[in-house]
Amino acid sequence: VVYDGHTPLQTDPDPAAALAQARSVGGMVWVDLSQPTREQVHELAAVFGLEPLGLASALRTHQRSKLDRYGEHLFVVVQPAQYDDAAETVECHEVDVFVGDELFVAISPDGAVDLEQMRALLEEHPEVLQKGSYGVLWATLVFCVGVVVGNISLALFLAVLLNRKFGATTFF
């Protein structure tokens, strides 16, 4: 999807055409990949000029959360988690993100993170989209933390988890 500020535009499905369109309006192109093949990631890397080291990182799954700069792009690995109350377990997933001035690429290697939902929620907040790809990165980090905690605060979530697992009643 190409965004002109906060407005989504009709976008050519070809990534090169979408990038050209984003550049022509001074906007950004946003690409989501869920369970992509290596070839799909390589194709995007070629079109968007992603550095080989960043590409290699994106193709390696089960990474720790990190932030690196490869050439003109940031590469971020986020590990959203989902708490299973019945089993009292936390399952971690991974989202790999490339961010540049005119592009935002989010990859969910296992497809467990609903990137389309993330984009739909963000479109309800045009003030964030207006900030461009770096505003989208911020919102992605917020979304990924929200995957963990749902509608309760992170502090409450941690308190409940610590109490259940370790019988802790105080945390400081």
Coordinates of N, CA, C and O in Angstrom, one line a residue:
V1 N 0.9 -1.2 0.0 CA 0.0 0.0 0.0 C 0.9 1.2 0.0 O 1.9 1.3 0.7
V2 N 0.5 2.2 -0.8 CA 1.2 3.5 -0.8 C 0.4 4.5 0.0 O -0.8 4.6 -0.2
Y3 N 1.1 5.2 0.8 CA 0.4 6.3 1.6 C 1.0 7.6 1.2 O 2.2 7.8 1.2
D4 N 0.1 8.6 1.0 CA 0.4 10.0 0.8 C 0.0 10.7 2.1 O -1.2 11.0 2.3
G5 N 1.0 10.8 2.9 CA 0.7 11.3 4.3 C -0.1 10.2 5.0 O 0.4 9.1 5.1
H6 N -1.3 10.4 5.4 CA -2.1 9.4 6.1 C -3.1 8.8 5.2 O -3.9 7.9 5.6
T7 N -3.1 9.1 3.9 CA -4.1 8.6 3.0 C -3.6 7.4 2.1 O -2.6 7.6 1.4
P8 N -4.3 6.3 2.3 CA -3.9 5.1 1.4 C -4.3 5.4 0.0 O -5.4 5.9 -0.3
L9 N -3.5 5.1 -1.0 CA -3.7 5.3 -2.4 C -3.9 3.9 -3.1 O -3.4 2.9 -2.6
Q10 N -4.7 3.9 -4.2 CA -4.7 2.7 -5.0 C -3.3 2.4 -5.5 O -2.6 3.3 -5.9
T11 N -2.9 1.2 -5.3 CA -1.5 0.9 -5.4 C -1.3 -0.3 -6.4 O -2.0 -1.3 -6.3
D12 N -0.3 -0.2 -7.3 CA 0.0 -1.3 -8.1 C 0.7 -2.4 -7.3 O 1.5 -2.1 -6.4
P13 N 0.3 -3.6 -7.5 CA 0.8 -4.7 -6.7 C 2.3 -5.0 -6.9 O 3.0 -5.6 -6.1
D14 N 2.9 -4.5 -8.0 CA 4.3 -4.6 -8.2 C 5.1 -3.7 -7.3 O 4.9 -2.5 -7.3
P15 N 6.0 -4.2 -6.5 CA 6.7 -3.4 -5.5 C 7.5 -2.3 -6.1 O 7.6 -1.2 -5.6
A16 N 8.1 -2.5 -7.3 CA 8.9 -1.4 -8.0 C 7.9 -0.3 -8.4 O 8.3 0.9 -8.2
A17 N 6.8 -0.6 -8.9 CA 5.8 0.4 -9.3 C 5.3 1.2 -8.0 O 5.1 2.4 -8.1
A18 N 5.0 0.4 -7.0 CA 4.6 1.0 -5.7 C 5.6 2.0 -5.2 O 5.3 3.1 -4.7
L19 N 6.9 1.6 -5.2 CA 7.9 2.5 -4.7 C 8.0 3.7 -5.6 O 8.2 4.8 -5.0
A20 N 7.9 3.6 -6.9 CA 7.9 4.8 -7.8 C 6.8 5.7 -7.5 O 6.9 6.9 -7.4
Q21 N 5.6 5.1 -7.2 CA 4.4 5.9 -6.9 C 4.6 6.6 -5.5 O 4.3 7.8 -5.4
A22 N 5.2 5.9 -4.5 CA 5.4 6.6 -3.2 C 6.4 7.8 -3.4 O 6.2 8.8 -2.8
R23 N 7.4 7.6 -4.2 CA 8.4 8.7 -4.4 C 7.7 9.8 -5.2 O 8.0 11.0 -4.9
S24 N 6.8 9.5 -6.1 CA 6.2 10.6 -6.9 C 5.3 11.5 -6.0 O 5.1 12.7 -6.3
V25 N 4.7 10.9 -5.0 CA 3.8 11.7 -4.1 C 4.5 12.2 -2.8 O 3.9 12.8 -1.9
G26 N 5.8 11.8 -2.6 CA 6.5 12.1 -1.4 C 5.9 11.3 -0.2 O 6.0 11.8 0.9
G27 N 5.5 10.1 -0.5 CA 4.9 9.3 0.6 C 5.7 8.1 0.9 O 7.0 8.1 0.7
M28 N 5.1 7.0 1.3 CA 5.8 5.8 1.6 C 5.1 4.6 1.1 O 3.8 4.6 1.0
V29 N 5.8 3.5 0.9 CA 5.2 2.3 0.5 C 5.3 1.3 1.7 O 6.3 1.3 2.4
W30 N 4.2 0.6 2.0 CA 4.1 -0.3 3.2 C 3.8 -1.7 2.6 O 2.8 -1.9 2.0
V31 N 4.7 -2.6 2.9 CA 4.6 -4.0 2.4 C 4.6 -4.9 3.6 O 5.4 -4.8 4.5
D32 N 3.6 -5.8 3.7 CA 3.5 -6.8 4.7 C 3.7 -8.2 4.1 O 3.1 -8.4 3.0
L33 N 4.5 -9.0 4.7 CA 4.7 -10.4 4.2 C 4.5 -11.3 5.4 O 5.1 -11.2 6.4
S34 N 3.6 -12.2 5.1 CA 3.2 -13.3 6.1 C 3.6 -14.6 5.6 O 3.2 -15.0 4.5
Q35 N 4.5 -15.3 6.3 CA 5.1 -16.6 5.9 C 5.6 -16.5 4.4 O 5.3 -17.3 3.6
P36 N 6.5 -15.5 4.2 CA 7.0 -15.4 2.8 C 8.1 -16.5 2.5 O 8.7 -17.1 3.4
T37 N 8.2 -16.7 1.2 CA 9.3 -17.6 0.7 C 10.6 -16.8 0.7 O 10.5 -15.6 0.7
R38 N 11.7 -17.5 0.6 CA 13.0 -16.8 0.5 C 13.0 -16.0 -0.8 O 13.6 -14.9 -0.8
E39 N 12.4 -16.5 -1.8 CA 12.4 -15.8 -3.1 C 11.6 -14.5 -3.0 O 12.1 -13.5 -3.5
Q40 N 10.5 -14.5 -2.3 CA 9.7 -13.2 -2.1 C 10.6 -12.2 -1.3 O 10.6 -11.0 -1.7
V41 N 11.3 -12.6 -0.3 CA 12.1 -11.7 0.5 C 13.3 -11.2 -0.4 O 13.6 -10.0 -0.4
H42 N 13.9 -12.1 -1.2 CA 15.0 -11.6 -2.1 C 14.5 -10.6 -3.1 O 15.2 -9.7 -3.5
E43 N 13.3 -10.9 -3.7 CA 12.7 -9.9 -4.7 C 12.5 -8.6 -4.1 O 12.8 -7.6 -4.7
L44 N 11.9 -8.5 -2.9 CA 11.7 -7.2 -2.2 C 13.1 -6.5 -2.0 O 13.2 -5.3 -2.1
A45 N 14.0 -7.3 -1.5 CA 15.4 -6.7 -1.2 C 16.0 -6.1 -2.5 O 16.6 -5.0 -2.4
A46 N 15.8 -6.8 -3.6 CA 16.3 -6.2 -4.9 C 15.6 -4.9 -5.2 O 16.3 -4.0 -5.6
V47 N 14.3 -4.9 -5.1 CA 13.6 -3.7 -5.5 C 13.9 -2.5 -4.6 O 14.0 -1.4 -5.0
F48 N 13.9 -2.8 -3.3 CA 14.0 -1.7 -2.3 C 15.5 -1.4 -2.0 O 15.8 -0.5 -1.1
G49 N 16.4 -2.1 -2.5 CA 17.9 -1.9 -2.3 C 18.3 -2.2 -0.8 O 19.1 -1.5 -0.3
L50 N 17.7 -3.3 -0.3 CA 18.1 -3.7 1.1 C 19.5 -4.3 1.0 O 19.8 -5.1 0.2
E51 N 20.3 -4.0 2.1 CA 21.6 -4.4 2.2 C 21.6 -6.0 2.4 O 20.8 -6.5 3.0
P52 N 22.6 -6.7 1.8 CA 22.7 -8.1 1.9 C 22.8 -8.6 3.4 O 22.2 -9.6 3.7
L53 N 23.4 -7.9 4.3 CA 23.5 -8.3 5.7 C 22.1 -8.2 6.3 O 21.7 -9.1 7.1
G54 N 21.4 -7.2 6.0 CA 20.0 -7.0 6.5 C 19.1 -8.1 5.9 O 18.3 -8.7 6.7
L55 N 19.3 -8.5 4.7 CA 18.5 -9.5 4.1 C 18.8 -10.9 4.7 O 17.9 -11.6 5.1
A56 N 20.1 -11.1 5.0 CA 20.5 -12.4 5.7 C 19.9 -12.4 7.1 O 19.4 -13.5 7.5
S57 N 19.8 -11.3 7.8 CA 19.2 -11.3 9.1 C 17.7 -11.6 9.0 O 17.1 -12.3 9.8
A58 N 17.0 -11.0 8.0 CA 15.6 -11.2 7.8 C 15.3 -12.7 7.5 O 14.2 -13.2 7.8
L59 N 16.2 -13.4 6.8 CA 16.0 -14.8 6.4 C 16.3 -15.7 7.6 O 16.0 -16.9 7.5
R60 N 17.0 -15.2 8.6 CA 17.3 -16.1 9.7 C 16.2 -15.8 10.8 O 16.1 -14.8 11.3
T61 N 15.5 -16.9 11.1 CA 14.4 -16.7 12.1 C 14.9 -17.0 13.5 O 16.0 -17.5 13.7
H62 N 14.0 -16.8 14.5 CA 14.3 -17.0 15.9 C 15.4 -16.2 16.4 O 16.3 -16.7 17.1
Q63 N 15.4 -14.9 16.1 CA 16.4 -14.0 16.5 C 16.0 -13.3 17.8 O 14.8 -13.2 18.1
R64 N 16.9 -12.7 18.5 CA 16.6 -11.8 19.6 C 16.1 -10.5 19.1 O 16.5 -10.1 17.9
S65 N 15.4 -9.8 19.9 CA 15.0 -8.4 19.5 C 16.2 -7.6 19.3 O 17.2 -7.7 20.0
K66 N 16.2 -6.8 18.2 CA 17.4 -6.0 18.0 C 17.0 -4.8 17.0 O 16.0 -4.8 16.4
L67 N 18.0 -3.9 17.0 CA 17.9 -2.7 16.1 C 19.2 -2.5 15.4 O 20.2 -2.4 16.1
D68 N 19.3 -2.6 14.1 CA 20.6 -2.4 13.4 C 20.3 -1.4 12.2 O 19.2 -1.3 11.8
R69 N 21.4 -0.8 11.8 CA 21.3 0.1 10.6 C 22.1 -0.6 9.5 O 23.3 -0.9 9.7
Y70 N 21.5 -0.9 8.4 CA 22.1 -1.5 7.3 C 22.0 -0.5 6.1 O 20.9 -0.4 5.6
G71 N 23.0 0.2 5.8 CA 23.0 1.2 4.7 C 22.0 2.3 5.1 O 22.1 2.9 6.2
E72 N 21.0 2.5 4.2 CA 20.1 3.6 4.5 C 18.8 3.2 5.2 O 17.9 3.9 5.4
H73 N 18.8 1.9 5.7 CA 17.6 1.3 6.3 C 17.9 0.9 7.7 O 19.0 0.4 8.0
L74 N 16.9 1.0 8.6 CA 16.9 0.4 9.9 C 16.3 -1.0 9.7 O 15.4 -1.3 8.9
F75 N 16.9 -2.0 10.5 CA 16.4 -3.3 10.5 C 16.0 -3.6 12.0 O 16.9 -3.4 12.9
V76 N 14.8 -3.9 12.3 CA 14.3 -4.2 13.6 C 13.7 -5.5 13.7 O 12.9 -5.9 12.9
V77 N 14.1 -6.3 14.8 CA 13.4 -7.5 15.1 C 12.7 -7.4 16.4 O 13.3 -6.9 17.4
V78 N 11.4 -7.6 16.3 CA 10.5 -7.5 17.5 C 10.0 -8.9 17.8 O 9.7 -9.7 16.8
Q79 N 9.9 -9.2 19.1 CA 9.3 -10.5 19.4 C 8.1 -10.4 20.2 O 8.1 -10.5 21.5
P80 N 6.9 -10.2 19.5 CA 5.7 -10.1 20.3 C 5.4 -11.5 20.9 O 5.8 -12.5 20.3
A81 N 4.7 -11.5 22.0 CA 4.4 -12.8 22.6 C 2.9 -12.8 22.9 O 2.2 -11.8 23.0
Q82 N 2.4 -14.0 23.0 CA 1.0 -14.2 23.3 C 0.9 -15.1 24.6 O 1.5 -16.1 24.6
Y83 N 0.1 -14.6 25.5 CA -0.1 -15.4 26.8 C -1.3 -16.3 26.7 O -2.3 -15.9 26.3
D84 N -1.1 -17.6 27.0 CA -2.1 -18.6 27.0 C -2.5 -18.8 28.4 O -1.8 -19.4 29.2
D85 N -3.6 -18.2 28.9 CA -4.0 -18.2 30.3 C -4.3 -19.6 30.7 O -3.9 -20.0 31.8
A86 N -4.9 -20.4 29.9 CA -5.3 -21.8 30.3 C -4.0 -22.6 30.6 O -3.9 -23.4 31.6
A87 N -3.0 -22.5 29.7 CA -1.8 -23.3 29.9 C -0.7 -22.5 30.7 O 0.3 -23.1 31.1
E88 N -1.0 -21.2 31.0 CA 0.0 -20.4 31.7 C 1.3 -20.4 31.1 O 2.4 -20.6 31.7
T89 N 1.3 -20.2 29.8 CA 2.6 -20.1 29.0 C 2.6 -18.9 28.1 O 1.5 -18.3 27.8
V90 N 3.7 -18.5 27.7 CA 3.9 -17.4 26.8 C 4.6 -17.9 25.6 O 5.7 -18.6 25.7
E91 N 4.0 -17.7 24.4 CA 4.6 -18.1 23.1 C 5.1 -16.9 22.4 O 4.4 -15.9 22.2
C92 N 6.4 -16.9 22.1 CA 7.0 -15.8 21.3 C 7.0 -16.0 19.8 O 7.1 -17.1 19.4
H93 N 6.8 -14.9 19.1 CA 6.8 -14.9 17.7 C 7.9 -13.9 17.2 O 8.6 -13.4 18.0
E94 N 7.9 -13.6 15.9 CA 8.9 -12.7 15.4 C 8.3 -11.8 14.3 O 7.5 -12.3 13.5
V95 N 8.7 -10.6 14.3 CA 8.4 -9.7 13.2 C 9.7 -9.0 12.9 O 10.3 -8.4 13.7
D96 N 10.1 -9.1 11.6 CA 11.2 -8.4 11.1 C 10.8 -7.2 10.3 O 9.9 -7.3 9.5
V97 N 11.4 -6.0 10.5 CA 11.0 -4.8 9.9 C 12.2 -4.1 9.3 O 13.2 -3.9 9.9
F98 N 12.0 -3.6 8.1 CA 12.9 -2.7 7.4 C 12.2 -1.4 7.3 O 11.1 -1.3 6.9
V99 N 12.9 -0.3 7.7 CA 12.4 1.0 7.6 C 13.3 1.9 6.9 O 14.5 2.0 7.3
G100 N 12.8 2.7 6.0 CA 13.6 3.8 5.3 C 12.7 5.0 5.2 O 11.5 4.9 5.6
D101 N 13.2 6.0 4.7 CA 12.4 7.3 4.6 C 11.1 7.1 3.8 O 10.1 7.7 4.1
E102 N 11.1 6.2 2.8 CA 10.0 6.0 1.9 C 9.5 4.6 1.9 O 8.7 4.2 1.0
L103 N 9.9 3.8 2.9 CA 9.4 2.4 2.9 C 9.3 1.8 4.3 O 10.0 2.2 5.2
F104 N 8.4 0.9 4.4 CA 8.2 0.1 5.6 C 7.8 -1.3 5.2 O 6.8 -1.5 4.5
V105 N 8.7 -2.2 5.6 CA 8.4 -3.6 5.2 C 8.4 -4.4 6.5 O 9.3 -4.4 7.3
A106 N 7.3 -5.1 6.7 CA 7.1 -6.0 7.9 C 7.0 -7.4 7.5 O 6.2 -7.7 6.6
I107 N 7.7 -8.3 8.1 CA 7.7 -9.7 7.8 C 7.4 -10.5 9.0 O 8.1 -10.4 10.0
S108 N 6.3 -11.3 8.9 CA 6.0 -12.3 10.0 C 6.4 -13.6 9.5 O 5.6 -14.3 8.7
P109 N 7.5 -14.1 9.8 CA 8.0 -15.4 9.3 C 7.1 -16.6 9.5 O 6.9 -17.4 8.6
D110 N 6.4 -16.6 10.7 CA 5.6 -17.8 10.9 C 4.1 -17.4 10.7 O 3.2 -18.3 10.9
G111 N 3.8 -16.2 10.4 CA 2.4 -15.8 10.1 C 1.5 -15.6 11.3 O 0.3 -15.4 11.2
A112 N 2.2 -15.7 12.5 CA 1.4 -15.6 13.7 C 0.9 -14.2 14.1 O 0.0 -14.0 14.8
V113 N 1.7 -13.2 13.6 CA 1.3 -11.8 13.9 C 0.5 -11.3 12.7 O 0.9 -11.4 11.6
D114 N -0.7 -10.8 13.1 CA -1.6 -10.3 12.0 C -1.2 -8.9 11.6 O -1.7 -7.9 12.2
L115 N -0.4 -8.9 10.6 CA 0.1 -7.6 10.1 C -1.0 -6.7 9.4 O -1.0 -5.5 9.5
E116 N -2.0 -7.4 8.8 CA -3.1 -6.7 8.2 C -3.9 -6.0 9.3 O -4.4 -4.9 9.1
Q117 N -4.1 -6.7 10.4 CA -4.8 -6.0 11.6 C -4.1 -4.8 12.1 O -4.6 -3.8 12.4
M118 N -2.7 -5.0 12.1 CA -1.9 -3.9 12.6 C -2.1 -2.6 11.7 O -2.3 -1.5 12.1
R119 N -2.1 -2.9 10.4 CA -2.3 -1.8 9.4 C -3.7 -1.2 9.5 O -3.8 0.0 9.5
A120 N -4.7 -2.0 9.7 CA -6.1 -1.5 9.8 C -6.2 -0.7 11.1 O -6.8 0.4 11.0
L121 N -5.6 -1.1 12.2 CA -5.7 -0.3 13.4 C -4.9 1.0 13.2 O -5.4 2.1 13.7
L122 N -3.8 1.0 12.5 CA -3.1 2.2 12.3 C -3.8 3.2 11.4 O -3.7 4.4 11.6
E123 N -4.5 2.7 10.5 CA -5.3 3.6 9.6 C -6.4 4.4 10.4 O -6.9 5.4 9.9
E124 N -6.7 3.9 11.6 CA -7.6 4.6 12.4 C -7.0 5.8 13.1 O -7.6 6.6 13.8
H125 N -5.6 5.9 13.0 CA -4.9 7.0 13.6 C -4.0 7.7 12.6 O -2.8 7.5 12.5
P126 N -4.7 8.6 11.8 CA -3.9 9.2 10.7 C -2.8 10.1 11.2 O -1.8 10.4 10.5
E127 N -2.9 10.6 12.5 CA -1.8 11.4 13.0 C -0.5 10.7 13.1 O 0.6 11.2 13.0
V128 N -0.6 9.3 13.3 CA 0.6 8.5 13.3 C 1.1 8.3 11.9 O 2.3 8.4 11.6
L129 N 0.2 7.9 11.0 CA 0.6 7.7 9.6 C 1.2 8.9 9.0 O 2.1 8.8 8.2
Q130 N 0.8 10.1 9.4 CA 1.3 11.3 8.9 C 2.8 11.5 9.2 O 3.5 12.2 8.5
K131 N 3.3 10.8 10.2 CA 4.7 10.8 10.6 C 5.6 10.0 9.7 O 6.8 9.9 9.8
G132 N 4.9 9.2 8.8 CA 5.7 8.4 7.8 C 6.1 7.1 8.4 O 5.6 6.6 9.4
S133 N 7.2 6.5 7.7 CA 7.6 5.2 8.1 C 8.1 5.0 9.5 O 7.9 4.0 10.1
Y134 N 8.7 6.1 10.0 CA 9.2 6.0 11.4 C 8.1 6.1 12.4 O 8.2 5.5 13.5
G135 N 7.0 6.8 12.1 CA 5.8 6.7 12.9 C 5.2 5.3 12.9 O 4.7 4.8 13.9
V136 N 5.2 4.7 11.7 CA 4.7 3.3 11.6 C 5.5 2.4 12.4 O 5.0 1.4 13.1
L137 N 6.9 2.6 12.4 CA 7.7 1.7 13.2 C 7.3 1.9 14.7 O 7.2 0.9 15.4
W138 N 7.2 3.1 15.2 CA 6.7 3.3 16.6 C 5.4 2.5 16.9 O 5.3 1.8 17.9
A139 N 4.5 2.7 16.0 CA 3.2 2.0 16.2 C 3.3 0.5 16.1 O 2.6 -0.2 16.9
T140 N 4.2 0.0 15.3 CA 4.5 -1.4 15.3 C 5.0 -2.0 16.6 O 4.6 -3.0 17.1
L141 N 5.9 -1.2 17.2 CA 6.4 -1.6 18.5 C 5.3 -1.6 19.6 O 5.2 -2.5 20.4
V142 N 4.4 -0.6 19.5 CA 3.3 -0.5 20.4 C 2.3 -1.7 20.2 O 1.9 -2.3 21.1
F143 N 2.1 -2.0 18.9 CA 1.2 -3.1 18.6 C 1.7 -4.4 19.1 O 1.0 -5.2 19.6
C144 N 3.0 -4.6 18.9 CA 3.6 -5.9 19.3 C 3.6 -6.0 20.8 O 3.4 -7.1 21.3
V145 N 3.7 -5.0 21.6 CA 3.6 -5.1 23.0 C 2.1 -5.3 23.3 O 1.8 -6.1 24.2
G146 N 1.2 -4.8 22.6 CA -0.2 -5.0 22.8 C -0.6 -6.4 22.6 O -1.6 -6.9 23.2
V147 N 0.1 -7.1 21.7 CA -0.2 -8.5 21.4 C 0.0 -9.3 22.7 O -0.7 -10.2 23.0
V148 N 1.0 -8.9 23.5 CA 1.3 -9.6 24.7 C 0.2 -9.4 25.7 O -0.3 -10.3 26.4
V149 N -0.2 -8.1 25.9 CA -1.0 -7.8 27.1 C -2.5 -7.6 26.8 O -3.3 -7.4 27.7
G150 N -2.9 -7.5 25.6 CA -4.3 -7.3 25.3 C -4.8 -6.0 25.8 O -4.2 -5.0 25.6
N151 N -5.9 -6.0 26.6 CA -6.5 -4.8 27.2 C -6.0 -4.5 28.6 O -6.6 -3.6 29.2
I152 N -5.1 -5.2 29.1 CA -4.6 -4.9 30.5 C -3.2 -4.3 30.4 O -2.5 -4.4 29.5
S153 N -2.9 -3.6 31.5 CA -1.6 -2.9 31.5 C -0.4 -3.9 31.6 O -0.6 -5.0 32.2
L154 N 0.7 -3.5 31.1 CA 1.9 -4.4 31.1 C 2.2 -4.7 32.6 O 2.6 -5.8 32.9
A155 N 2.2 -3.7 33.5 CA 2.5 -3.9 34.9 C 1.6 -5.0 35.5 O 2.0 -5.8 36.2
L156 N 0.3 -4.9 35.2 CA -0.7 -5.8 35.8 C -0.4 -7.2 35.2 O -0.4 -8.2 36.0
F157 N -0.1 -7.3 33.9 CA 0.2 -8.6 33.3 C 1.4 -9.2 34.0 O 1.4 -10.4 34.4
L158 N 2.5 -8.4 34.2 CA 3.6 -9.0 34.8 C 3.4 -9.4 36.3 O 3.8 -10.4 36.8
A159 N 2.6 -8.6 37.0 CA 2.2 -8.9 38.4 C 1.5 -10.2 38.5 O 1.8 -11.1 39.3
V160 N 0.5 -10.4 37.6 CA -0.3 -11.7 37.6 C 0.6 -12.8 37.2 O 0.6 -13.9 37.9
L161 N 1.5 -12.7 36.2 CA 2.3 -13.8 35.8 C 3.3 -14.1 36.9 O 3.5 -15.3 37.2
L162 N 3.9 -13.1 37.5 CA 4.9 -13.4 38.6 C 4.2 -14.1 39.8 O 4.7 -15.0 40.4
N163 N 3.0 -13.6 40.1 CA 2.2 -14.2 41.2 C 1.9 -15.7 40.9 O 2.1 -16.6 41.7
R164 N 1.5 -16.0 39.7 CA 1.1 -17.3 39.3 C 2.3 -18.3 39.3 O 2.3 -19.4 39.7
K165 N 3.4 -17.8 38.7 CA 4.6 -18.6 38.6 C 5.4 -18.8 39.8 O 6.0 -19.8 40.1
F166 N 5.6 -17.7 40.6 CA 6.5 -17.7 41.7 C 5.9 -17.3 43.0 O 6.6 -17.3 44.0
G167 N 4.6 -17.1 43.1 CA 4.0 -16.8 44.3 C 4.4 -15.4 44.9 O 4.2 -15.1 46.0
A168 N 4.9 -14.6 44.0 CA 5.4 -13.3 44.4 C 4.2 -12.3 44.7 O 3.3 -12.3 43.9
T169 N 4.3 -11.6 45.7 CA 3.2 -10.6 46.0 C 3.7 -9.2 46.0 O 3.0 -8.3 45.9
T170 N 5.0 -9.0 46.0 CA 5.6 -7.7 45.9 C 6.7 -7.8 44.8 O 7.3 -8.9 44.6
F171 N 6.9 -6.7 44.1 CA 7.8 -6.8 42.9 C 9.0 -5.8 43.0 O 9.8 -5.8 42.1
F172 N 9.1 -5.0 44.1 CA 10.2 -4.1 44.2 C 10.8 -4.2 45.6 O 10.3 -4.6 46.5

